[in-house]
Amino acid sequence: MKVLYICRVFTGLETSLLAGKWAPTGVPTIYKVMEALARPPHDSRFLLATRGIGRDYATAWNTSQDKCVELEGFPKPLHVLAGESRFPVWLGRLRGILTSLRHLFWIWWHFRTFAPDIVYVDRAHALIGAILARFFGAKVVLRVMGVYPSMWDTLSGRGVVAQLERWAFKAPFAMALCTQDGSGGEFWMDKALAPATPRRMMLNGVDLLAPAPTRPPLPIPEGRTVVLFIGRLEWNKGCEPFVEALLSLPDDYATRIHGVIIGTGSQRDKLLRRIEATGAQERFTFIDRLPHAQIRDAHRQADIYVSLNRLGQLSNANLEVISGGNCFVALDAQLDRKIDVGTWNLIPPGAAVRIPIEREVPALAQVIMELSDAPERRREMAGQIRAAAAGFIPSWSDRIAAELSLLETIATGGKVPTTAP
């Protein structure tokens, strides 16, 4: 199978490019598929397109020249297209337009010279994928990592960019594949794509790490009910209501419940100031970063795990929690935004506690108090969610094999039926 693989230079790939060694971080559905396609019997060519200038869209890989990069540990060269830095600053916003046109030309050139069976594009390259599908007969697979509010806005926007994107999404793609992260991708695809486009929702995989009994415990106080939050400290992750719920606990509970927050982000200092203003520093532990191997240690030391992610509860971090068997508390479905409808179809009643977003702070505080008083209930929930996860969360090897099987079906002229997430 010959695949022309096209994606933008994600942050997790920049570090590998800069270091000259394959050590990606972040989006596993990007780098694990790349690793699989780079191995025989597949013949793949990888195009990474750089985008970003300025404060809001900065990129660490800002070379002005296209480069063919060979990385230690990755068997194929990576063709990296330069971004806006290719053009002088005085061109202003024209740099973005010229970069798009330039990327289009070189991607088309690679398509013509490589003659792939499949062109695989991420959402950032939906327009280029649409042009190849509409005008050059390419079998294009559109890969969507999840749905953000701006993607819904595109479907009703009146601007030129929104209209171009809508035109692109309606292209005759060979398949659209969306990550089932709870963000409502199945509903978005029904609105955005052409009715005849085959589409699939797929959960990410999980590979649980074995315990490391010789590793010292994390600096988390003992003898208290530990409530854990892991994620970027940004508004859409729900870190602020998490802190507010713990701060609102009455004194008799506040002294025996401890919050652990693992992550960094723009709201970190705000959260620390809020905690200091109430004199509650002893009730929280902040850990900026942990190696992935130690994340499981944090889960083992915690009694309750809380997810208030506004965009969906099936993130990679949460899938590990669910698979590992933890007392899981998360936001209920947001029916108006189609968020987490699929999530709560997968997780059975009783295996987790659902918090309504409309009153999340008092509701979360109440649930934490109830669970703190009920260790047996916590154990039962952990067992139920672990058993449920075994039936719907795949290993990463199975997850990637399933995606490659779909690609091979398309490459050989087969049809991909649409299935439920």
Tab-separated table of C-alpha atoms in Angstrom:
chain	number	residue	atom	x	y	z
A	1	MET	CA	0.000	0.000	0.000
A	2	LYS	CA	1.411	3.362	-1.080
A	3	VAL	CA	0.336	6.211	1.187
A	4	LEU	CA	1.054	9.914	0.881
A	5	TYR	CA	0.739	11.025	4.503
A	6	ILE	CA	0.165	14.757	5.045
A	7	CYS	CA	-0.143	16.552	8.359
A	8	ARG	CA	0.943	19.784	9.943
A	9	VAL	CA	4.003	19.951	12.172
A	10	PHE	CA	2.365	19.296	15.533
A	11	THR	CA	4.096	20.509	18.678
A	12	GLY	CA	4.822	16.907	19.607
A	13	LEU	CA	6.704	16.437	16.323
A	14	GLU	CA	8.708	19.670	16.540
A	15	THR	CA	10.873	18.297	19.334
A	16	SER	CA	11.852	15.300	17.202
A	17	LEU	CA	12.698	17.478	14.216
A	18	LEU	CA	14.828	19.782	16.334
A	19	ALA	CA	16.629	16.948	18.120
A	20	GLY	CA	17.153	14.790	15.024
A	21	LYS	CA	15.731	11.805	16.898
A	22	TRP	CA	12.276	10.214	16.730
A	23	ALA	CA	10.779	10.840	20.169
A	24	PRO	CA	7.298	12.247	19.532
A	25	THR	CA	4.992	13.420	22.285
A	26	GLY	CA	1.361	14.466	22.399
A	27	VAL	CA	-0.948	13.099	19.733
A	28	PRO	CA	-0.440	9.297	19.652
A	29	THR	CA	-2.903	8.804	16.809
A	30	ILE	CA	-0.508	10.806	14.663
A	31	TYR	CA	2.810	9.254	15.512
A	32	LYS	CA	1.643	5.657	16.015
A	33	VAL	CA	0.030	5.594	12.555
A	34	MET	CA	3.153	7.184	11.092
A	35	GLU	CA	5.279	4.483	12.697
A	36	ALA	CA	3.050	1.738	11.313
A	37	LEU	CA	2.975	3.195	7.797
A	38	ALA	CA	6.751	3.626	7.793
A	39	ARG	CA	7.282	-0.132	8.087
A	40	PRO	CA	7.103	-2.764	5.332
A	41	PRO	CA	5.096	-3.844	3.465
A	42	HIS	CA	3.844	-0.266	3.207
A	43	ASP	CA	5.515	2.297	0.978
A	44	SER	CA	4.770	5.696	2.460
A	45	ARG	CA	5.925	9.237	1.886
A	46	PHE	CA	5.531	11.708	4.742
A	47	LEU	CA	4.876	15.414	4.188
A	48	LEU	CA	4.856	17.685	7.221
A	49	ALA	CA	3.655	21.216	6.604
A	50	THR	CA	4.821	24.006	8.888
A	51	ARG	CA	2.347	26.718	9.803
A	52	GLY	CA	2.597	29.483	12.341
A	53	ILE	CA	3.970	32.935	12.992
A	54	GLY	CA	3.621	35.459	15.742
A	55	ARG	CA	2.590	35.173	19.365
A	56	ASP	CA	-0.596	33.167	18.884
A	57	TYR	CA	0.591	30.681	16.278
A	58	ALA	CA	4.272	30.369	17.003
A	59	THR	CA	6.157	27.281	15.939
A	60	ALA	CA	9.546	26.091	17.154
A	61	TRP	CA	10.323	24.749	13.656
A	62	ASN	CA	10.520	28.064	11.803
A	63	THR	CA	13.142	27.424	9.130
A	64	SER	CA	12.624	29.304	5.881
A	65	GLN	CA	13.676	26.355	3.734
A	66	ASP	CA	12.007	23.061	2.876
A	67	LYS	CA	13.978	20.170	4.304
A	68	CYS	CA	14.164	16.422	3.949
A	69	VAL	CA	14.852	15.303	7.502
A	70	GLU	CA	16.139	11.887	8.500
A	71	LEU	CA	15.542	11.078	12.152
A	72	GLU	CA	17.294	8.500	14.262
A	73	GLY	CA	14.714	5.837	15.085
A	74	PHE	CA	12.349	6.538	12.184
A	75	PRO	CA	12.910	4.511	8.990
A	76	LYS	CA	11.610	7.036	6.456
A	77	PRO	CA	12.673	10.593	5.640
A	78	LEU	CA	10.262	13.374	6.552
A	79	HIS	CA	9.674	16.021	3.882
A	80	VAL	CA	9.092	19.203	5.872
A	81	LEU	CA	7.597	22.171	4.023
A	82	ALA	CA	8.549	25.606	5.300
A	83	GLY	CA	5.804	27.839	6.649
A	84	GLU	CA	5.263	31.575	6.672
A	85	SER	CA	8.940	32.136	7.531
A	86	ARG	CA	9.665	31.385	3.874
A	87	PHE	CA	8.384	34.882	3.006
A	88	PRO	CA	9.546	38.327	4.203
A	89	VAL	CA	7.774	39.919	7.155
A	90	TRP	CA	6.733	42.989	5.172
A	91	LEU	CA	4.232	40.868	3.234
A	92	GLY	CA	2.098	40.698	6.373
A	93	ARG	CA	-1.010	38.546	6.094
A	94	LEU	CA	-0.123	37.688	2.515
A	95	ARG	CA	2.427	35.292	3.947
A	96	GLY	CA	-0.379	33.004	5.088
A	97	ILE	CA	-2.031	32.940	1.656
A	98	LEU	CA	1.268	32.443	-0.156
A	99	THR	CA	2.197	29.625	2.222
A	100	SER	CA	-1.101	27.855	1.518
A	101	LEU	CA	-0.590	28.152	-2.246
A	102	ARG	CA	2.974	26.999	-1.991
A	103	HIS	CA	1.999	23.984	0.127
A	104	LEU	CA	-0.734	23.141	-2.374
A	105	PHE	CA	1.764	23.136	-5.242
A	106	TRP	CA	4.317	20.912	-3.509
A	107	ILE	CA	1.730	18.494	-2.182
A	108	TRP	CA	0.313	18.207	-5.695
A	109	TRP	CA	3.871	17.637	-7.005
A	110	HIS	CA	4.458	14.826	-4.520
A	111	PHE	CA	1.079	13.334	-5.420
A	112	ARG	CA	1.951	13.313	-9.142
A	113	THR	CA	5.464	11.942	-8.707
A	114	PHE	CA	4.729	9.395	-5.977
A	115	ALA	CA	1.372	8.124	-7.369
A	116	PRO	CA	-0.002	6.870	-4.038
A	117	ASP	CA	-2.916	4.504	-3.526
A	118	ILE	CA	-4.174	6.741	-0.718
A	119	VAL	CA	-3.674	10.347	0.314
A	120	TYR	CA	-4.061	10.704	4.086
A	121	VAL	CA	-4.679	14.268	5.319
A	122	ASP	CA	-5.353	15.810	8.701
A	123	ARG	CA	-8.084	18.417	9.104
A	124	ALA	CA	-5.598	21.257	8.558
A	125	HIS	CA	-5.226	19.973	4.984
A	126	ALA	CA	-8.876	19.272	4.242
A	127	LEU	CA	-8.919	21.882	1.458
A	128	ILE	CA	-5.863	20.409	-0.251
A	129	GLY	CA	-7.321	16.924	0.181
A	130	ALA	CA	-10.594	18.105	-1.345
A	131	ILE	CA	-8.796	19.517	-4.397
A	132	LEU	CA	-6.935	16.229	-4.919
A	133	ALA	CA	-10.157	14.244	-4.512
A	134	ARG	CA	-12.344	16.478	-6.692
A	135	PHE	CA	-9.973	17.275	-9.556
A	136	PHE	CA	-7.316	14.567	-9.602
A	137	GLY	CA	-9.269	11.461	-8.630
A	138	ALA	CA	-7.254	10.802	-5.472
A	139	LYS	CA	-8.505	8.437	-2.801
A	140	VAL	CA	-8.310	10.822	0.131
A	141	VAL	CA	-8.786	9.875	3.767
A	142	LEU	CA	-9.699	12.821	5.999
A	143	ARG	CA	-8.469	12.409	9.578
A	144	VAL	CA	-10.245	14.414	12.294
A	145	MET	CA	-8.812	14.271	15.826
A	146	GLY	CA	-11.963	15.526	17.513
A	147	VAL	CA	-14.355	18.441	17.195
A	148	TYR	CA	-13.772	21.942	18.505
A	149	PRO	CA	-16.396	24.723	18.745
A	150	SER	CA	-14.789	26.539	15.812
A	151	MET	CA	-15.527	23.537	13.594
A	152	TRP	CA	-19.237	23.901	14.318
A	153	ASP	CA	-18.966	27.645	13.654
A	154	THR	CA	-17.490	26.875	10.218
A	155	LEU	CA	-20.707	25.105	9.216
A	156	SER	CA	-22.707	28.331	9.571
A	157	GLY	CA	-20.052	30.987	8.961
A	158	ARG	CA	-20.505	33.499	6.162
A	159	GLY	CA	-16.865	34.380	5.573
A	160	VAL	CA	-14.806	33.244	2.609
A	161	VAL	CA	-12.705	30.885	4.738
A	162	ALA	CA	-15.775	29.199	6.224
A	163	GLN	CA	-17.304	28.751	2.768
A	164	LEU	CA	-14.078	27.226	1.431
A	165	GLU	CA	-13.922	24.837	4.367
A	166	ARG	CA	-17.540	23.764	3.875
A	167	TRP	CA	-16.800	23.129	0.200
A	168	ALA	CA	-13.779	21.081	1.226
A	169	PHE	CA	-15.666	18.952	3.744
A	170	LYS	CA	-18.277	18.073	1.100
A	171	ALA	CA	-15.614	16.582	-1.185
A	172	PRO	CA	-15.886	12.914	-2.259
A	173	PHE	CA	-13.465	11.583	0.330
A	174	ALA	CA	-12.767	7.867	0.318
A	175	MET	CA	-13.301	7.940	4.082
A	176	ALA	CA	-13.440	10.315	7.031
A	177	LEU	CA	-12.073	8.987	10.293
A	178	CYS	CA	-12.745	10.822	13.547
A	179	THR	CA	-11.453	10.150	17.039
A	180	GLN	CA	-14.215	9.294	19.495
A	181	ASP	CA	-13.137	11.589	22.319
A	182	GLY	CA	-16.634	12.582	23.371
A	183	SER	CA	-16.579	15.876	21.460
A	184	GLY	CA	-19.464	14.928	19.184
A	185	GLY	CA	-17.558	14.095	16.026
A	186	GLU	CA	-20.237	11.702	14.819
A	187	PHE	CA	-22.801	14.532	14.794
A	188	TRP	CA	-20.386	17.006	13.222
A	189	MET	CA	-19.544	14.614	10.385
A	190	ASP	CA	-23.228	14.088	9.652
A	191	LYS	CA	-23.575	17.851	9.159
A	192	ALA	CA	-20.235	18.616	7.504
A	193	LEU	CA	-19.574	15.749	5.106
A	194	ALA	CA	-21.214	14.732	1.872
A	195	PRO	CA	-23.933	12.138	2.584
A	196	ALA	CA	-22.142	9.485	0.541
A	197	THR	CA	-18.792	9.847	2.348
A	198	PRO	CA	-18.008	6.733	4.418
A	199	ARG	CA	-17.160	7.686	7.987
A	200	ARG	CA	-15.867	6.013	11.101
A	201	MET	CA	-15.576	6.931	14.757
A	202	MET	CA	-12.699	5.216	16.541
A	203	LEU	CA	-11.604	5.314	20.159
A	204	ASN	CA	-7.926	5.700	20.853
A	205	GLY	CA	-6.086	2.819	22.449
A	206	VAL	CA	-4.535	2.267	25.847
A	207	ASP	CA	-1.422	0.407	26.935
A	208	LEU	CA	-1.350	0.300	30.719
A	209	LEU	CA	2.089	0.269	32.272
A	210	ALA	CA	3.036	-2.337	34.843
A	211	PRO	CA	3.393	-1.117	38.448
A	212	ALA	CA	6.850	-0.070	39.584
A	213	PRO	CA	6.938	-1.032	43.272
A	214	THR	CA	10.484	0.271	43.790
A	215	ARG	CA	9.570	3.795	42.703
A	216	PRO	CA	9.026	6.159	45.667
A	217	PRO	CA	5.487	7.479	46.092
A	218	LEU	CA	4.562	10.921	44.865
A	219	PRO	CA	4.582	13.731	47.460
A	220	ILE	CA	0.880	13.394	48.252
A	221	PRO	CA	-0.311	13.525	51.880
A	222	GLU	CA	-1.451	10.224	53.376
A	223	GLY	CA	-4.511	9.673	55.495
A	224	ARG	CA	-6.794	11.885	53.392
A	225	THR	CA	-9.204	11.279	50.541
A	226	VAL	CA	-7.150	12.253	47.486
A	227	VAL	CA	-9.047	13.847	44.588
A	228	LEU	CA	-7.021	13.945	41.368
A	229	PHE	CA	-7.155	16.286	38.357
A	230	ILE	CA	-4.832	15.765	35.367
A	231	GLY	CA	-4.747	18.005	32.303
A	232	ARG	CA	-3.799	21.317	30.814
A	233	LEU	CA	-4.679	24.149	33.179
A	234	GLU	CA	-6.911	25.937	30.688
A	235	TRP	CA	-10.543	26.982	30.818
A	236	ASN	CA	-11.755	24.158	28.576
A	237	LYS	CA	-10.341	21.503	30.912
A	238	GLY	CA	-12.391	22.660	33.896
A	239	CYS	CA	-9.511	23.217	36.332
A	240	GLU	CA	-11.097	26.337	37.852
A	241	PRO	CA	-14.422	24.729	38.867
A	242	PHE	CA	-12.419	21.779	40.226
A	243	VAL	CA	-10.561	24.096	42.595
A	244	GLU	CA	-13.716	26.016	43.480
A	245	ALA	CA	-15.547	22.814	44.399
A	246	LEU	CA	-12.779	21.792	46.797
A	247	LEU	CA	-12.592	25.274	48.296
A	248	SER	CA	-16.341	25.201	48.936
A	249	LEU	CA	-16.187	22.104	51.136
A	250	PRO	CA	-17.290	22.628	54.737
A	251	ASP	CA	-14.540	22.597	57.364
A	252	ASP	CA	-15.137	19.038	58.557
A	253	TYR	CA	-14.548	17.725	55.013
A	254	ALA	CA	-11.876	20.243	54.009
A	255	THR	CA	-9.488	18.841	56.595
A	256	ARG	CA	-9.712	15.269	55.267
A	257	ILE	CA	-9.899	15.821	51.495
A	258	HIS	CA	-6.811	16.741	49.468
A	259	GLY	CA	-6.724	17.942	45.869
A	260	VAL	CA	-3.891	16.965	43.523
A	261	ILE	CA	-3.516	18.880	40.257
A	262	ILE	CA	-1.062	17.623	37.624
A	263	GLY	CA	-0.480	19.900	34.655
A	264	THR	CA	0.568	23.337	33.502
A	265	GLY	CA	-1.209	26.066	31.609
A	266	SER	CA	-2.259	29.684	31.506
A	267	GLN	CA	-4.599	29.365	34.513
A	268	ARG	CA	-2.007	27.940	36.899
A	269	ASP	CA	-1.035	31.234	38.547
A	270	LYS	CA	-4.678	32.285	38.817
A	271	LEU	CA	-5.520	29.044	40.611
A	272	LEU	CA	-2.588	29.433	42.996
A	273	ARG	CA	-3.595	33.010	43.829
A	274	ARG	CA	-7.167	31.889	44.488
A	275	ILE	CA	-5.992	29.123	46.820
A	276	GLU	CA	-3.574	31.420	48.655
A	277	ALA	CA	-6.294	34.052	49.092
A	278	THR	CA	-8.373	31.541	51.044
A	279	GLY	CA	-5.416	30.185	53.030
A	280	ALA	CA	-5.937	26.697	51.588
A	281	GLN	CA	-2.396	25.953	50.421
A	282	GLU	CA	-2.138	22.847	52.611
A	283	ARG	CA	-5.215	21.353	50.926
A	284	PHE	CA	-3.666	21.156	47.437
A	285	THR	CA	-0.616	19.651	45.765
A	286	PHE	CA	0.434	21.010	42.350
A	287	ILE	CA	2.707	18.894	40.138
A	288	ASP	CA	3.649	20.548	36.857
A	289	ARG	CA	4.770	17.484	34.896
A	290	LEU	CA	5.138	13.771	35.362
A	291	PRO	CA	6.691	11.163	33.078
A	292	HIS	CA	4.010	8.962	31.594
A	293	ALA	CA	5.178	6.025	33.683
A	294	GLN	CA	4.426	7.960	36.863
A	295	ILE	CA	0.918	8.973	35.842
A	296	ARG	CA	-0.266	5.502	36.847
A	297	ASP	CA	1.409	6.028	40.230
A	298	ALA	CA	-0.695	9.145	40.690
A	299	HIS	CA	-3.846	7.175	39.866
A	300	ARG	CA	-2.928	4.512	42.413
A	301	GLN	CA	-2.412	7.075	45.149
A	302	ALA	CA	-5.702	8.827	44.349
A	303	ASP	CA	-9.140	7.854	45.622
A	304	ILE	CA	-11.239	9.869	43.170
A	305	TYR	CA	-10.428	11.077	39.664
A	306	VAL	CA	-12.316	14.099	38.301
A	307	SER	CA	-12.677	15.194	34.668
A	308	LEU	CA	-14.492	18.437	33.843
A	309	ASN	CA	-13.336	18.646	30.230
A	310	ARG	CA	-15.773	20.869	28.321
A	311	LEU	CA	-14.949	19.142	25.014
A	312	GLY	CA	-15.420	15.498	25.966
A	313	GLN	CA	-14.544	12.861	28.524
A	314	LEU	CA	-12.801	10.270	26.311
A	315	SER	CA	-9.387	11.899	26.094
A	316	ASN	CA	-6.264	9.745	26.162
A	317	ALA	CA	-5.735	10.560	29.837
A	318	ASN	CA	-9.300	9.571	30.725
A	319	LEU	CA	-9.160	6.364	28.717
A	320	GLU	CA	-6.198	5.310	30.844
A	321	VAL	CA	-8.140	6.126	34.006
A	322	ILE	CA	-11.151	4.146	32.822
A	323	SER	CA	-9.059	1.163	31.738
A	324	GLY	CA	-7.040	1.185	34.918
A	325	GLY	CA	-10.122	1.117	37.125
A	326	ASN	CA	-10.483	4.329	39.123
A	327	CYS	CA	-13.388	5.993	40.838
A	328	PHE	CA	-14.371	8.257	37.958
A	329	VAL	CA	-16.349	11.514	38.237
A	330	ALA	CA	-16.999	13.468	35.034
A	331	LEU	CA	-19.291	15.959	33.358
A	332	ASP	CA	-22.607	14.668	32.113
A	333	ALA	CA	-23.520	14.885	28.429
A	334	GLN	CA	-24.067	18.378	27.016
A	335	LEU	CA	-26.973	17.560	24.744
A	336	ASP	CA	-27.217	21.020	23.202
A	337	ARG	CA	-23.616	20.727	21.953
A	338	LYS	CA	-23.742	16.960	21.237
A	339	ILE	CA	-20.828	16.450	23.632
A	340	ASP	CA	-20.409	13.120	25.467
A	341	VAL	CA	-23.538	11.541	24.055
A	342	GLY	CA	-21.335	8.684	22.871
A	343	THR	CA	-19.389	8.641	26.139
A	344	TRP	CA	-22.323	7.762	28.338
A	345	ASN	CA	-23.544	5.192	25.844
A	346	LEU	CA	-20.279	3.353	26.513
A	347	ILE	CA	-19.959	3.788	30.283
A	348	PRO	CA	-22.777	1.945	32.089
A	349	PRO	CA	-24.841	3.534	34.877
A	350	GLY	CA	-23.239	3.087	38.266
A	351	ALA	CA	-19.702	2.805	36.915
A	352	ALA	CA	-19.111	6.562	37.171
A	353	VAL	CA	-20.731	9.679	38.614
A	354	ARG	CA	-22.012	12.278	36.158
A	355	ILE	CA	-21.931	15.985	37.060
A	356	PRO	CA	-24.290	18.474	35.348
A	357	ILE	CA	-22.270	21.341	33.887
A	358	GLU	CA	-25.011	23.824	34.799
A	359	ARG	CA	-24.226	23.431	38.514
A	360	GLU	CA	-20.890	21.692	38.439
A	361	VAL	CA	-19.265	23.346	41.460
A	362	PRO	CA	-21.907	22.511	44.097
A	363	ALA	CA	-22.658	19.169	42.461
A	364	LEU	CA	-18.984	18.167	42.426
A	365	ALA	CA	-18.494	19.259	46.033
A	366	GLN	CA	-21.480	17.140	47.104
A	367	VAL	CA	-20.256	14.086	45.182
A	368	ILE	CA	-16.749	14.382	46.633
A	369	MET	CA	-18.160	14.461	50.158
A	370	GLU	CA	-20.384	11.447	49.493
A	371	LEU	CA	-17.574	9.413	47.942
A	372	SER	CA	-15.164	10.392	50.698
A	373	ASP	CA	-17.567	8.760	53.149
A	374	ALA	CA	-18.054	5.654	51.008
A	375	PRO	CA	-14.783	3.798	50.261
A	376	GLU	CA	-16.683	0.622	49.393
A	377	ARG	CA	-18.714	2.482	46.776
A	378	ARG	CA	-15.485	3.840	45.294
A	379	ARG	CA	-14.093	0.333	44.986
A	380	GLU	CA	-17.284	-0.927	43.371
A	381	MET	CA	-17.271	1.905	40.825
A	382	ALA	CA	-13.622	1.265	39.994
A	383	GLY	CA	-14.324	-2.414	39.388
A	384	GLN	CA	-17.377	-1.716	37.240
A	385	ILE	CA	-15.648	0.802	35.013
A	386	ARG	CA	-12.611	-1.448	34.589
A	387	ALA	CA	-14.843	-4.323	33.517
A	388	ALA	CA	-16.753	-2.082	31.099
A	389	ALA	CA	-13.526	-0.698	29.599
A	390	ALA	CA	-12.308	-4.174	28.746
A	391	GLY	CA	-15.199	-4.416	26.314
A	392	PHE	CA	-14.754	-1.152	24.402
A	393	ILE	CA	-11.226	0.269	24.808
A	394	PRO	CA	-8.657	-1.463	22.567
A	395	SER	CA	-4.924	-1.788	23.024
A	396	TRP	CA	-2.893	0.587	20.887
A	397	SER	CA	-1.675	-2.257	18.702
A	398	ASP	CA	-5.251	-3.359	17.982
A	399	ARG	CA	-6.363	0.228	17.450
A	400	ILE	CA	-3.653	0.964	14.861
A	401	ALA	CA	-4.176	-2.399	13.164
A	402	ALA	CA	-7.874	-1.582	12.759
A	403	GLU	CA	-7.063	1.754	11.112
A	404	LEU	CA	-4.527	0.200	8.754
A	405	SER	CA	-7.065	-2.447	7.804
A	406	LEU	CA	-9.480	0.309	6.751
A	407	LEU	CA	-6.755	1.998	4.693
A	408	GLU	CA	-5.861	-1.259	2.965
A	409	THR	CA	-9.520	-1.818	2.113
A	410	ILE	CA	-9.651	1.588	0.454
A	411	ALA	CA	-6.308	1.093	-1.313
A	412	THR	CA	-7.534	-2.131	-2.902
A	413	GLY	CA	-10.798	-0.614	-4.094
A	414	GLY	CA	-13.036	-1.912	-1.314
A	415	LYS	CA	-15.864	-0.033	0.363
A	416	VAL	CA	-15.717	1.041	3.991
A	417	PRO	CA	-19.104	0.667	5.711
A	418	THR	CA	-20.036	3.249	8.313
A	419	THR	CA	-20.274	1.811	11.810
A	420	ALA	CA	-21.347	3.119	15.168
A	421	PRO	CA	-18.605	4.581	17.385
